[in-house]
Short mmCIF file of C-alpha atoms and ligand atoms in Angstrom, two decimals:
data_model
loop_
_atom_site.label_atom_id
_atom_site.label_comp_id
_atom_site.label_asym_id
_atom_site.label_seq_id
_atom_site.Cartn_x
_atom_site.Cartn_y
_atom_site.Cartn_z
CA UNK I 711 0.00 0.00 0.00
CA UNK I 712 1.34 3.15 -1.12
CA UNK I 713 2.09 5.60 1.85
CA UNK I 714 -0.62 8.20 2.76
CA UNK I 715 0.53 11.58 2.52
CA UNK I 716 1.79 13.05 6.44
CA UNK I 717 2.41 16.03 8.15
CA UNK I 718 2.68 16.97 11.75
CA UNK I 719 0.03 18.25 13.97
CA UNK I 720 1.06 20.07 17.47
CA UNK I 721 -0.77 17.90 19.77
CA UNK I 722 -1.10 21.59 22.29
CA UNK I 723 -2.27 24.26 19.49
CA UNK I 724 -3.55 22.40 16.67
CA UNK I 725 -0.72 23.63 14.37
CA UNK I 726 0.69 21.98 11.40
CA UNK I 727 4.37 21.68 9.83
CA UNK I 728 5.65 19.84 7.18
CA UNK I 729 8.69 18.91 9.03
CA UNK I 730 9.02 17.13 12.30
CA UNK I 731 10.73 19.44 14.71
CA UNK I 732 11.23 19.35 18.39
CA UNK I 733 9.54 22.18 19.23
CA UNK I 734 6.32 23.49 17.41
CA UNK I 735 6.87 26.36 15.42
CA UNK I 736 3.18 28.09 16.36
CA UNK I 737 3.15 27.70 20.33
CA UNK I 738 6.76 26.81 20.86
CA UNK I 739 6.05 23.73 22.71
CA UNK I 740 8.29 20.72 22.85
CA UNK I 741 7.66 17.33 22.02
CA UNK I 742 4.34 17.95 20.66
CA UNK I 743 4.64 17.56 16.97
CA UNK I 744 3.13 13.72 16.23
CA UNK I 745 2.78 12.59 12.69
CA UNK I 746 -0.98 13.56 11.28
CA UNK I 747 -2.68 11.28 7.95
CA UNK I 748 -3.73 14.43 5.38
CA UNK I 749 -7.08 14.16 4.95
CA UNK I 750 -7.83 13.10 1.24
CA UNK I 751 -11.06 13.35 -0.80
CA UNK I 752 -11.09 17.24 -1.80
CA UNK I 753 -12.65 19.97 0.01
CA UNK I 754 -14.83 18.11 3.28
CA UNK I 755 -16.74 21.22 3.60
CA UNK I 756 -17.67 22.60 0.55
CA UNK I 757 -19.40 19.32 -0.37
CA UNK I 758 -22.05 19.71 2.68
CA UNK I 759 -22.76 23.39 1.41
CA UNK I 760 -23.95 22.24 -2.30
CA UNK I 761 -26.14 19.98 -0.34
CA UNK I 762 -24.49 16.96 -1.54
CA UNK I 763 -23.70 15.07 1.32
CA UNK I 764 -26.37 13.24 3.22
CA UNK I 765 -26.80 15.32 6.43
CA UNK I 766 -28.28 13.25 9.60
CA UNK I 767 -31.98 14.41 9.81
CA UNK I 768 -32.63 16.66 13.10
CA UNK I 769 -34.88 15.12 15.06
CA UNK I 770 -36.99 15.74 18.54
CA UNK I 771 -34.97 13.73 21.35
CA UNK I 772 -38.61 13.24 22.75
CA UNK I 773 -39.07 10.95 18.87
CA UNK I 774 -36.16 9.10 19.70
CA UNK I 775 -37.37 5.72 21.20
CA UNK I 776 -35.00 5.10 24.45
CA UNK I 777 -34.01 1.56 23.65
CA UNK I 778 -32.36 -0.25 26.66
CA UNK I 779 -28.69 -0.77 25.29
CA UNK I 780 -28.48 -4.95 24.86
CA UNK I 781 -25.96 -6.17 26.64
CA UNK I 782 -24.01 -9.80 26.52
CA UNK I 783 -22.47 -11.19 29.44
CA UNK I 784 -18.52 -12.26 29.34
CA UNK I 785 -19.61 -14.86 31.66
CA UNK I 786 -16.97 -13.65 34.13
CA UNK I 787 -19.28 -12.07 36.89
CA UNK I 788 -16.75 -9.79 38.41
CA UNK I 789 -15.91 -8.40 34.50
CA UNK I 790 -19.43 -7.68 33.72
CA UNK I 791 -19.78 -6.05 36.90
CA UNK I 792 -16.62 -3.30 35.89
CA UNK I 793 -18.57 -3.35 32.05
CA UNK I 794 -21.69 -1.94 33.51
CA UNK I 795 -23.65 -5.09 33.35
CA UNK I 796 -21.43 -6.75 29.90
CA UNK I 797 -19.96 -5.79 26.55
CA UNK I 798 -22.52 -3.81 24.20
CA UNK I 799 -22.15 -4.30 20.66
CA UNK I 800 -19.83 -1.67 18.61
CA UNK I 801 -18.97 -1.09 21.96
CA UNK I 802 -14.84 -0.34 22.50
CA UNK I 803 -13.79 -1.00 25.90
CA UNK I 804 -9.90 -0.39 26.52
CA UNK I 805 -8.41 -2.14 29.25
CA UNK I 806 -4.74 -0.67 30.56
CA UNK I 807 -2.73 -2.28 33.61
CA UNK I 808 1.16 -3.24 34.59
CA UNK I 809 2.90 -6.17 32.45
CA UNK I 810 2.08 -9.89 34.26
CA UNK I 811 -0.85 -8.27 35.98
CA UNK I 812 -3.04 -10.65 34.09
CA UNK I 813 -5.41 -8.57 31.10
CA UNK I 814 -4.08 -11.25 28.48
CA UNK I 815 -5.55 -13.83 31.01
CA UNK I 816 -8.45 -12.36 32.09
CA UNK I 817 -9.47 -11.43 28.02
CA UNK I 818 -8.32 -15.25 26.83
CA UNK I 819 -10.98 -16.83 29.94
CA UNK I 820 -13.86 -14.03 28.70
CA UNK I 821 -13.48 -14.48 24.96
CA UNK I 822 -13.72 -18.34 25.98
CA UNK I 823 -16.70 -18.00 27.63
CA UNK I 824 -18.25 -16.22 24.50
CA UNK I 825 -17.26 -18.39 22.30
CA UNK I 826 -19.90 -20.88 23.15
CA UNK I 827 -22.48 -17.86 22.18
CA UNK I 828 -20.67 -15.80 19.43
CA UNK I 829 -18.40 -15.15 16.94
CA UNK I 830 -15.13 -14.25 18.49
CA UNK I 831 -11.44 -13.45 17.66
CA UNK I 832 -8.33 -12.96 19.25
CA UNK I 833 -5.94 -10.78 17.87
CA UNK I 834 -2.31 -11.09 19.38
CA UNK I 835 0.72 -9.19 18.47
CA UNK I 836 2.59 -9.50 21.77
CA UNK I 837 2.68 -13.50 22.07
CA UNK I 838 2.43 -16.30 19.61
CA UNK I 839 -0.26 -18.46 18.86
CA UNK I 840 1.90 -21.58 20.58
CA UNK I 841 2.24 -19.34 23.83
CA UNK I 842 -1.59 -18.22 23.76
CA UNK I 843 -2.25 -21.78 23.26
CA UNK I 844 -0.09 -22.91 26.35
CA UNK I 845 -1.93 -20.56 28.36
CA UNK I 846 -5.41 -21.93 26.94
CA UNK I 847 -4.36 -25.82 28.53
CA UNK I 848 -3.09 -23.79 31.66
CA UNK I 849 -6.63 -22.35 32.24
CA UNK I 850 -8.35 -25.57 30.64
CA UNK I 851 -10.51 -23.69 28.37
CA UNK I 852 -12.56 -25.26 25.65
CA UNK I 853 -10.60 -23.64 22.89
CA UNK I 854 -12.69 -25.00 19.75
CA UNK I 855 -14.22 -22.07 18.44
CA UNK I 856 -11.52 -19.49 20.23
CA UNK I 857 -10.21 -18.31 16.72
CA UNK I 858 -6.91 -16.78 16.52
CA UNK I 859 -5.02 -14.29 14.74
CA UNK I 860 -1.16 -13.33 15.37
CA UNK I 861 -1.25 -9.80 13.31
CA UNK I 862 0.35 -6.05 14.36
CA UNK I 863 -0.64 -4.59 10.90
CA UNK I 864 -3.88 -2.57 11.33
CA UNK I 865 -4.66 -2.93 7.46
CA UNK I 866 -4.59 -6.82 7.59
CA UNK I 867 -6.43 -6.77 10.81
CA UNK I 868 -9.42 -4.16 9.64
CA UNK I 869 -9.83 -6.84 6.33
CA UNK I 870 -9.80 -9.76 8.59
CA UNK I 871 -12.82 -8.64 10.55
CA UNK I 872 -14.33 -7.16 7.53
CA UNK I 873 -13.97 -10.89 6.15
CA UNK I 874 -14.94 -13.10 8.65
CA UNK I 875 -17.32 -11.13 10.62
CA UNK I 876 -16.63 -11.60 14.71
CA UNK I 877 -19.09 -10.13 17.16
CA UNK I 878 -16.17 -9.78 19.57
CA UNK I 879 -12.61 -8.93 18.87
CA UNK I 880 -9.47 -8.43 21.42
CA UNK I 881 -6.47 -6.50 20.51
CA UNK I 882 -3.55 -7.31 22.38
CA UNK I 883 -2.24 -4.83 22.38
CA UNK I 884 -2.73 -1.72 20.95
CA UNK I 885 0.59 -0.79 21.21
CA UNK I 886 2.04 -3.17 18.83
CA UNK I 887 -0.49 -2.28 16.06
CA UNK I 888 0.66 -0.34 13.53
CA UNK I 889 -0.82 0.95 10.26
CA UNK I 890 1.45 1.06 6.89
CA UNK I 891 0.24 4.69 6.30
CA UNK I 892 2.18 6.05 9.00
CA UNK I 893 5.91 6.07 8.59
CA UNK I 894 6.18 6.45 12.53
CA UNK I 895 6.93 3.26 14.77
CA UNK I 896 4.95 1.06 16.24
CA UNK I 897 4.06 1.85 19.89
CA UNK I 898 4.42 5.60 19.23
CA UNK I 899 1.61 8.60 19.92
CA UNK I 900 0.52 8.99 16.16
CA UNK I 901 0.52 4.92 15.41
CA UNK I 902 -1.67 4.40 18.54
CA UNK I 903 -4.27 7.52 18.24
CA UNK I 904 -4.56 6.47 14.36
CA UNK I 905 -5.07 2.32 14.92
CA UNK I 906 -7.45 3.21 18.11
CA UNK I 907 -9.07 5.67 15.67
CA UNK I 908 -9.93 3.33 12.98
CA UNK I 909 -10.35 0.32 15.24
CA UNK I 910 -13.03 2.33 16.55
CA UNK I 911 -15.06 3.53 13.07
CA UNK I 912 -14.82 -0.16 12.15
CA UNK I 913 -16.42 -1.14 15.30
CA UNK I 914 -19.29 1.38 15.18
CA UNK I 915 -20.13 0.88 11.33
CA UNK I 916 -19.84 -2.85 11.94
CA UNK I 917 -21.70 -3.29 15.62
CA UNK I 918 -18.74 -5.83 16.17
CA UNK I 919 -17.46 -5.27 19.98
CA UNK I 920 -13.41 -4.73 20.22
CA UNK I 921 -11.80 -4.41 23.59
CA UNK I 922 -7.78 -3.06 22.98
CA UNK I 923 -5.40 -4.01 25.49
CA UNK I 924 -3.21 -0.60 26.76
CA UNK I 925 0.26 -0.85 28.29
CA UNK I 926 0.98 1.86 30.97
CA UNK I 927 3.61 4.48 31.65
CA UNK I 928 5.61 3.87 34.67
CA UNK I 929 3.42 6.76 36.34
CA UNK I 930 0.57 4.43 35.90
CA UNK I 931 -1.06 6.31 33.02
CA UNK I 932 -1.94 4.41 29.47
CA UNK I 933 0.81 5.15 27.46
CA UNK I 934 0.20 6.38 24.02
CA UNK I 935 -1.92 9.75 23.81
CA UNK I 936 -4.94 10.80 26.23
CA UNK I 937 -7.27 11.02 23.20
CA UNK I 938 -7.42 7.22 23.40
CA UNK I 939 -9.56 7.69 25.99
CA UNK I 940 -11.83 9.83 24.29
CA UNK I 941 -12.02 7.77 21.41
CA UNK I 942 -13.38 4.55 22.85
CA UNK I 943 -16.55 4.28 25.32
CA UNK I 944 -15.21 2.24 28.32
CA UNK I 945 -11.61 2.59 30.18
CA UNK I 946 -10.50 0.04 32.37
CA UNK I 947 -7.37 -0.27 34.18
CA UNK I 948 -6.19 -3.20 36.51
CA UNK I 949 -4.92 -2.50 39.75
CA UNK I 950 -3.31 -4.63 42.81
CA UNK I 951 -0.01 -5.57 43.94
CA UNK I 952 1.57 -8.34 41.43
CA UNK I 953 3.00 -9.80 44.46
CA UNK I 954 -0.15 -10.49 46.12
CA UNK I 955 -3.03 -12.37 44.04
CA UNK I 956 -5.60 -10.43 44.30
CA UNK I 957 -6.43 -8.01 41.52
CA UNK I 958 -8.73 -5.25 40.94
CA UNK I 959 -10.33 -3.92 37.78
CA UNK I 960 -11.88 -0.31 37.99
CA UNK I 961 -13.56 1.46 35.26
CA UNK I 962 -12.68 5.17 35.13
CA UNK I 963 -14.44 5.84 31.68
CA UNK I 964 -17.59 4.40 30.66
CA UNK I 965 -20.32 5.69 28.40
CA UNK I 966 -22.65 2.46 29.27
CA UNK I 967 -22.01 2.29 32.97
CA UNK I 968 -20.82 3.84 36.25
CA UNK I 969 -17.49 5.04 36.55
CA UNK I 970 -15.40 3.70 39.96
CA UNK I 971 -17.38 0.30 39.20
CA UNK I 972 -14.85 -2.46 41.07
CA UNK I 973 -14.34 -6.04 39.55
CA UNK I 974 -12.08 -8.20 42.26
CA UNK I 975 -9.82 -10.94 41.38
CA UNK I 976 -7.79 -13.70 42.61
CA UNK I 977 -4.86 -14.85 40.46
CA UNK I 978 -5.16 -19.11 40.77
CA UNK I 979 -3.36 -21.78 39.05
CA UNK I 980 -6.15 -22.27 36.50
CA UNK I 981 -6.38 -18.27 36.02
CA UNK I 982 -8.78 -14.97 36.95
CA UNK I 983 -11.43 -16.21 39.56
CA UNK I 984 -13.83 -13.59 40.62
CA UNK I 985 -14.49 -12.47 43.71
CA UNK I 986 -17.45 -11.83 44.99
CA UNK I 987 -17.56 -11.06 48.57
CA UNK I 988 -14.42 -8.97 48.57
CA UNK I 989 -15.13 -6.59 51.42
CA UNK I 990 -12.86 -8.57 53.93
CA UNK I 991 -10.45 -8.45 51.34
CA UNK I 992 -7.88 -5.48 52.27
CA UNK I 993 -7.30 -6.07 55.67
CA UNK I 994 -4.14 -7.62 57.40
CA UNK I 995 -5.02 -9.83 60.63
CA UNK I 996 -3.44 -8.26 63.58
CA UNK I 997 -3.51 -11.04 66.91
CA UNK I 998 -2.91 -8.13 68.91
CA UNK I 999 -3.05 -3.97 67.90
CA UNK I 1000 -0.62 -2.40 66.65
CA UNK I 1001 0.16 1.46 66.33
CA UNK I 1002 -0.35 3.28 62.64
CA UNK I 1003 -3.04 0.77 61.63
CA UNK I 1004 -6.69 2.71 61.25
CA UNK I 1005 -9.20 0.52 59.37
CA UNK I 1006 -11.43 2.39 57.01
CA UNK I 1007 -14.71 1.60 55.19
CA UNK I 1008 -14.62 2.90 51.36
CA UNK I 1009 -17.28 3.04 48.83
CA UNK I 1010 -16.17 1.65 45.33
CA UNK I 1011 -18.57 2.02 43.22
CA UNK I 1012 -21.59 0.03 44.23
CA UNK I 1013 -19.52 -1.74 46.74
CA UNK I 1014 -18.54 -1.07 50.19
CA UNK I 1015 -14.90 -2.18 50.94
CA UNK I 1016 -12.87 -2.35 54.50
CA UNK I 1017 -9.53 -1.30 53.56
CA UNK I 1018 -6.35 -0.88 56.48
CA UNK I 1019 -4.39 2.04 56.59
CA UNK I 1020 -1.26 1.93 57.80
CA UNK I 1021 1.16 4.86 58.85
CA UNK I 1022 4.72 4.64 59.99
CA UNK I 1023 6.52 8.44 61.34
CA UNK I 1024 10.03 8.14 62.14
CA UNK I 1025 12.68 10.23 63.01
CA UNK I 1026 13.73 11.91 59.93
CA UNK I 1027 17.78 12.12 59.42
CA UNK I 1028 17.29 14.06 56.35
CA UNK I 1029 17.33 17.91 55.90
CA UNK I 1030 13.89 17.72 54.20
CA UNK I 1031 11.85 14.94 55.74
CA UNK I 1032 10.07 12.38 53.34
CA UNK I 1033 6.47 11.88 52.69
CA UNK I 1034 5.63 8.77 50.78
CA UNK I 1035 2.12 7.25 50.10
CA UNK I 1036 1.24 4.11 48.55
CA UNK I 1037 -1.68 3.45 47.09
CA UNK I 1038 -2.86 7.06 48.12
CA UNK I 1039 -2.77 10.83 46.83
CA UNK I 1040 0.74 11.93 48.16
CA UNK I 1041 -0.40 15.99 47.55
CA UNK I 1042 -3.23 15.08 49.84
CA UNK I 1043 -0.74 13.35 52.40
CA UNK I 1044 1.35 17.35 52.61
CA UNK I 1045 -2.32 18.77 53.35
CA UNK I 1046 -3.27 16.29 55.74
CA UNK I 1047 -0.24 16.63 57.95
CA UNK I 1048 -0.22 20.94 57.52
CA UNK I 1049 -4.04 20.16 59.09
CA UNK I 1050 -2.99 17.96 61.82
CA UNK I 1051 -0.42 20.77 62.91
CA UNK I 1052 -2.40 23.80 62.25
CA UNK I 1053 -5.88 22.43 63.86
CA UNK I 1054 -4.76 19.67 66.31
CA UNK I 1055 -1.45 20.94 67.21
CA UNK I 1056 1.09 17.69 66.06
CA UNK I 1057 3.84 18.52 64.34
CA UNK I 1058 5.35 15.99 61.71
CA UNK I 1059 8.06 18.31 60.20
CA UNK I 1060 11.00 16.66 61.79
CA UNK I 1061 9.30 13.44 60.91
CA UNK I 1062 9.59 10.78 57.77
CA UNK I 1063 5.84 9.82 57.46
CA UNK I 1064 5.09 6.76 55.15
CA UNK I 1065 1.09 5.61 54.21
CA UNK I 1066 0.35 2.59 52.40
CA UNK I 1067 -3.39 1.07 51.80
CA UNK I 1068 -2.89 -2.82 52.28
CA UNK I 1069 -3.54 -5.15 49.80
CA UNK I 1070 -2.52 -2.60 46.41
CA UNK I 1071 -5.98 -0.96 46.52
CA UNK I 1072 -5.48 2.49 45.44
CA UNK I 1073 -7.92 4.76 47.13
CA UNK I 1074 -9.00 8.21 45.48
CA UNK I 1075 -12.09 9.35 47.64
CA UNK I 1076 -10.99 12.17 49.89
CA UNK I 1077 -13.20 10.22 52.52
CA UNK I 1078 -9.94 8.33 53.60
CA UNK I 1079 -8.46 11.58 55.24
CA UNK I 1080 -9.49 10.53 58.91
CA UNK I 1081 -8.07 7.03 58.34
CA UNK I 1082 -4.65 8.75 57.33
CA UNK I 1083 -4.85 11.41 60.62
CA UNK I 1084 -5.72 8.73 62.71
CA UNK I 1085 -3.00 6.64 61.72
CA UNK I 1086 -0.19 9.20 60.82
CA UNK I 1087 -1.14 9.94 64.92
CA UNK I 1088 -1.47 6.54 66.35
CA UNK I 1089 2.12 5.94 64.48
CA UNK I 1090 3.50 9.01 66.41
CA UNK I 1091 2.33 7.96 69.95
CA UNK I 1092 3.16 4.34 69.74
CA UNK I 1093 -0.07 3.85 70.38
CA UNK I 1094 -2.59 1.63 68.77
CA UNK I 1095 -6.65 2.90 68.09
CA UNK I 1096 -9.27 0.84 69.89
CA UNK I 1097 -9.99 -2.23 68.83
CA UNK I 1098 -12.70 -2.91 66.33
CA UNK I 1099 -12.49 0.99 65.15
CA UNK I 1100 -13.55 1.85 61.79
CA UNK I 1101 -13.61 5.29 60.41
CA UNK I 1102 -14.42 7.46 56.87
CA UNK I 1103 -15.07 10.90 56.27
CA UNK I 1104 -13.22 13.80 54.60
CA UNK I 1105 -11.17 16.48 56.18
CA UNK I 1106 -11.14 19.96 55.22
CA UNK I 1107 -8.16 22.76 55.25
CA UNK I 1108 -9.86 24.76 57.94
CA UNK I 1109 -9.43 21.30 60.30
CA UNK I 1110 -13.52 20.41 59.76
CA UNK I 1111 -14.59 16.56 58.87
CA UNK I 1112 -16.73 16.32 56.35
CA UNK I 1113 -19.37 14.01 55.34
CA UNK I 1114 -19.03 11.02 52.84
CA UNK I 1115 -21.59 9.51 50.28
CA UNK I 1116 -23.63 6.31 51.10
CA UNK I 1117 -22.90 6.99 55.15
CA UNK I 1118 -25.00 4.21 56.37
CA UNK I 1119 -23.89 1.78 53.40
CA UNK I 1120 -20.67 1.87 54.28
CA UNK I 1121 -21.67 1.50 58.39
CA UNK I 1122 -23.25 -1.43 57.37
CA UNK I 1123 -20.97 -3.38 56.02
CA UNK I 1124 -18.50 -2.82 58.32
CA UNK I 1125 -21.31 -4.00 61.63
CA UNK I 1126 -21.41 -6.93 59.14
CA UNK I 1127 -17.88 -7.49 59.50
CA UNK I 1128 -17.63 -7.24 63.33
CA UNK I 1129 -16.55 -3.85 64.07
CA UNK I 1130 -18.02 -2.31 66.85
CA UNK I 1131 -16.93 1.29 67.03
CA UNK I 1132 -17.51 3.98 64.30
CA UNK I 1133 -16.15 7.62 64.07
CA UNK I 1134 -17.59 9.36 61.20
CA UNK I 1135 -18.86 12.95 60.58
CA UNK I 1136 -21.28 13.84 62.63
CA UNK I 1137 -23.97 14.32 59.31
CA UNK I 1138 -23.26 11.05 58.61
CA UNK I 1139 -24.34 9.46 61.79
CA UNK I 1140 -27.43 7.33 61.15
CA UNK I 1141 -30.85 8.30 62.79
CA UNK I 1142 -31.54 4.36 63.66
CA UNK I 1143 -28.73 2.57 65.81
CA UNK I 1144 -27.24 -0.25 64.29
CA UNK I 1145 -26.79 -3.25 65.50
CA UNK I 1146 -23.93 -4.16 67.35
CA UNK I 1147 -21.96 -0.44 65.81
CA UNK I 1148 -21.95 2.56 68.43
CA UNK I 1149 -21.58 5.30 66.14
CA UNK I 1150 -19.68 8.42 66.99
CA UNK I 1151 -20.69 11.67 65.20
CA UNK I 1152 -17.08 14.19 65.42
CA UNK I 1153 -17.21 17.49 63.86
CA UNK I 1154 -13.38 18.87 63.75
CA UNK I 1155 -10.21 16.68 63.95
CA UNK I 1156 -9.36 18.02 67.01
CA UNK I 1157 -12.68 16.23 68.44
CA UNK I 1158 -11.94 13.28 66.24
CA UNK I 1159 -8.90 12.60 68.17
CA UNK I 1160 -10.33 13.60 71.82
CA UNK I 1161 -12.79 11.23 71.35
CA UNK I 1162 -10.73 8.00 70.29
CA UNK I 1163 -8.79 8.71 73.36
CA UNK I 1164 -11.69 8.44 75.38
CA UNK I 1165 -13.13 5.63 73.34
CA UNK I 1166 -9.54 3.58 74.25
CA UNK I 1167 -9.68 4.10 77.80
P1 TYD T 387 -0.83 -12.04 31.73
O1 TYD T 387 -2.28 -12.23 31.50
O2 TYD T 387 0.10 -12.57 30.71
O3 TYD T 387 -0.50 -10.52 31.98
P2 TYD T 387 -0.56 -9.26 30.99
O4 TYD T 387 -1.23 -9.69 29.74
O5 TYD T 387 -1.33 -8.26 31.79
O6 TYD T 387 0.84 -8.84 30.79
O7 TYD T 387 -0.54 -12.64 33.17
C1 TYD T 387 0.58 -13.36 33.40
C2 TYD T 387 0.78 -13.58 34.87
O8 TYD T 387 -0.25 -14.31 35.46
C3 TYD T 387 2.02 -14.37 35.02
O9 TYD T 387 2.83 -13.72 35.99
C4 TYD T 387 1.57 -15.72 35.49
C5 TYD T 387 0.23 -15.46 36.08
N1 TYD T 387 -0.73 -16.57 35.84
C6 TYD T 387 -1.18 -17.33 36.90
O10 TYD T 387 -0.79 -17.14 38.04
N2 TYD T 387 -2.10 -18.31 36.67
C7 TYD T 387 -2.59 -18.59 35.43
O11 TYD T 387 -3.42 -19.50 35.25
C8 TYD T 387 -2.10 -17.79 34.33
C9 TYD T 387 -2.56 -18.04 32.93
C10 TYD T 387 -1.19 -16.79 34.59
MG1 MG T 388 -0.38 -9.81 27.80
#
């Protein structure tokens, strides 16, 4: 195929060169410039003026009938779950997540499960088709009508499901795609915006579903460019510690479901098993309390989760001390500890203060602030919270706790679970006691820690 014609679009300002430079010529960026396909096919506009196009008819959204999207289930419980309820058709879901975390696995046991029901196809341009098929015999799946295609160029791969016609596709990955238009490597911004791009008309004018595997950046991000995920409707990402073997799948994007939707795994021998009761999941068993540990109750999605919190402040030897979170906003860490010494009075600024979520969970509600304060200060003191506390609720620059979403949810589940005292913000308190829970309402952080004092004596 002979090479469409390029040029280079500033990814910033929109402008256009001829050249590749390293700094655009019209906003004087860097690294901006990424190789653009020229749009061919005459003037687009002046064709719609003469009236020769065929313009989409405006219509009344009250005419429009509002059809319940249909869905099809993966038959993975925990993935439909993320999906909003399962894949649509035409639907593009990308899913992004460290190397080894398992999104080849978890895509090879779905497409399995569909292939009982539909037409599916797995595209691989990271492994080859002996390797996919070890992994099939690992995870014993029936394999009979799991067809397979070991292809990176996106020409070869848009005839193939123009050919045969699959109702589901995966692309693993997108990365290694790469279109013969563009003379710009595989893996790099333009290759990836322009495969996702067309991946994505052929999926909408087709109605065949295609879910793109992502790699991610070392910061965590998808690598390639952000409009990836504004091309395609859903955006997972898999989370979790690849030492441990549980694994999480959260949907940040999704134009058929809610966003922060959870899907929990375990990694087994035989692959991906759901879980469905995970709430239990992210704590570490203690025999006997221990200081900087504050157990928390956070909303995910539809799903309540008890997640520990631990803190560890030490002596810092350093001239500025360090603040490292895991699993948790480290900005959010500086506020918290500027709060706890402007409103409560405890300095940290001699002191190295670590935070780490257990289990990998990353946590992004601001509702985990108390959990942090209350550990950051039981870590100071040496001296371990009451047993069977649990605690949510948001903390605000002028030292005030405020409430969280889904209060009594989230109270719940944790009385479900055996813990027996609650601090929360007072708004959030509950009008009905709960059994087995005393509830403690605390309106500043001051209060907050006054009363946990109280509450361990
Ligand atoms: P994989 O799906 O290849 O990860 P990704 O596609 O995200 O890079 O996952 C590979 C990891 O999963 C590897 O470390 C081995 C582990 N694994 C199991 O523990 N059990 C299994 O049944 C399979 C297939 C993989
Ligand atoms: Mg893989």
């Amino acid at each position: 195929m002979a090479k469409a014609k390029t040029n280079y679009t500033c990814t910033e300002c929109g402008g256009i060169t001829n050249k590749w430079a390293g700094q655009c010529p019209a906003c004087s960026q860097w690294n901006t410039l990424v190789e653009t396909i020229i749009e061919t096919g005459g003037n687009r506009f002046s064709n719609q003026h003469q009236g020769l196009a065929q313009t989409a008819p405006v219509v009344s959204l009250s005419d429009i009938d509002a059809i319940d999207i249909p869905r099809f289930g993966t038959g993975i419980e925990e993935f439909d779950r993320v999906l909003g309820g399962g894949l649509v058709a035409g639907g593009v879901v990308l899913i992004g997540g460290d190397p080894g975390i398992g999104k080849s696995t978890l895509l090879l046991q779905a497409l399995a499960n569909l292939s009982r029901v539909k037409k599916v196809l797995y595209v691989s341009g990271e492994e080859s088709g002996a390797q996919i098929a070890m992994r099939g015999k690992r995870l014993s799946i029936d394999a009979k009508d799991l067809k397979l295609q070991a292809e990176i160029q996106l020409e070869k791969i848009l005839h193939t499901l123009i050919e045969h016609k699959p109702e589901v596709v995966v692309i693993d990955s997108i990365q290694t795609v790469y279109s013969d238009a563009l003379s710009s490597a595989p893996g790099s911004v333009a290759q990836v915006r322009e495969c996702a791009a067309q991946l994505t008309r052929v999926a909408k004018q087709t109605g065949i579903t295609i879910i793109m595997v992502g790699h991610v950046t070392k910061e965590g991000a998808l690598a390639g460019p952000r409009v990836l995920e504004h091309i395609v409707d859903t955006v997972l990402y898999f989370e979790g510690d690849t030492h441990s073997s549980f694994r999480l799948v959260r949907a940040v994007k999704n134009r058929f479901g809610a966003v922060n939707e959870l899907g929990v795994f375990a990694m087994t021998e035989k692959g991906l098993k759901g879980v469905s009761n995970p709430s239990a999941l992210f704590l570490s068993q203690h025999d006997v309390a221990v200081a900087g540990s504050c157990v928390m109750v956070t909303q995910e999605g539809t799903r309540p989760l008890l997640v520990e919190i631990q803190a560890l402040v030490d002596a810092s030897h350093a001239p500025n001390a360090r603040r490292l979170s895991v699993g948790l906003d480290q900005n959010r860490l500086a506020m918290l500890l500027a709060v706890l010494h402007r409103h409560a009075g405890i300095a940290a600024f001699d002191q190295d203060v670590f935070i780490n979520a257990v289990g990998g969970v990353k946590i992004t509600e601001p509702a985990a602030d108390l959990a942090v304060l209350l550990a950051i200060n039981s870590s100071m003191r040496n001296k371990p919270l009451p047993r069977g506390l649990v605690v949510f609720g948001e903390v605000g620059l002028a030292g005030e706790i405020r409430p969280a979403p889904r209060g009594q949810e989230r109270l719940r589940e944790a009385a479900k679970l055996g813990f027996s005292i609650a601090v929360i913000p007072k708004s959030n308190v509950p009008k009905h006691k709960i059994e087995g829970l005393t509830v403690i309402g605390v309106e500043r952080i001051d209060d907050a820690l006054n009363k946990i004092r109280d509450a361990g004596e």
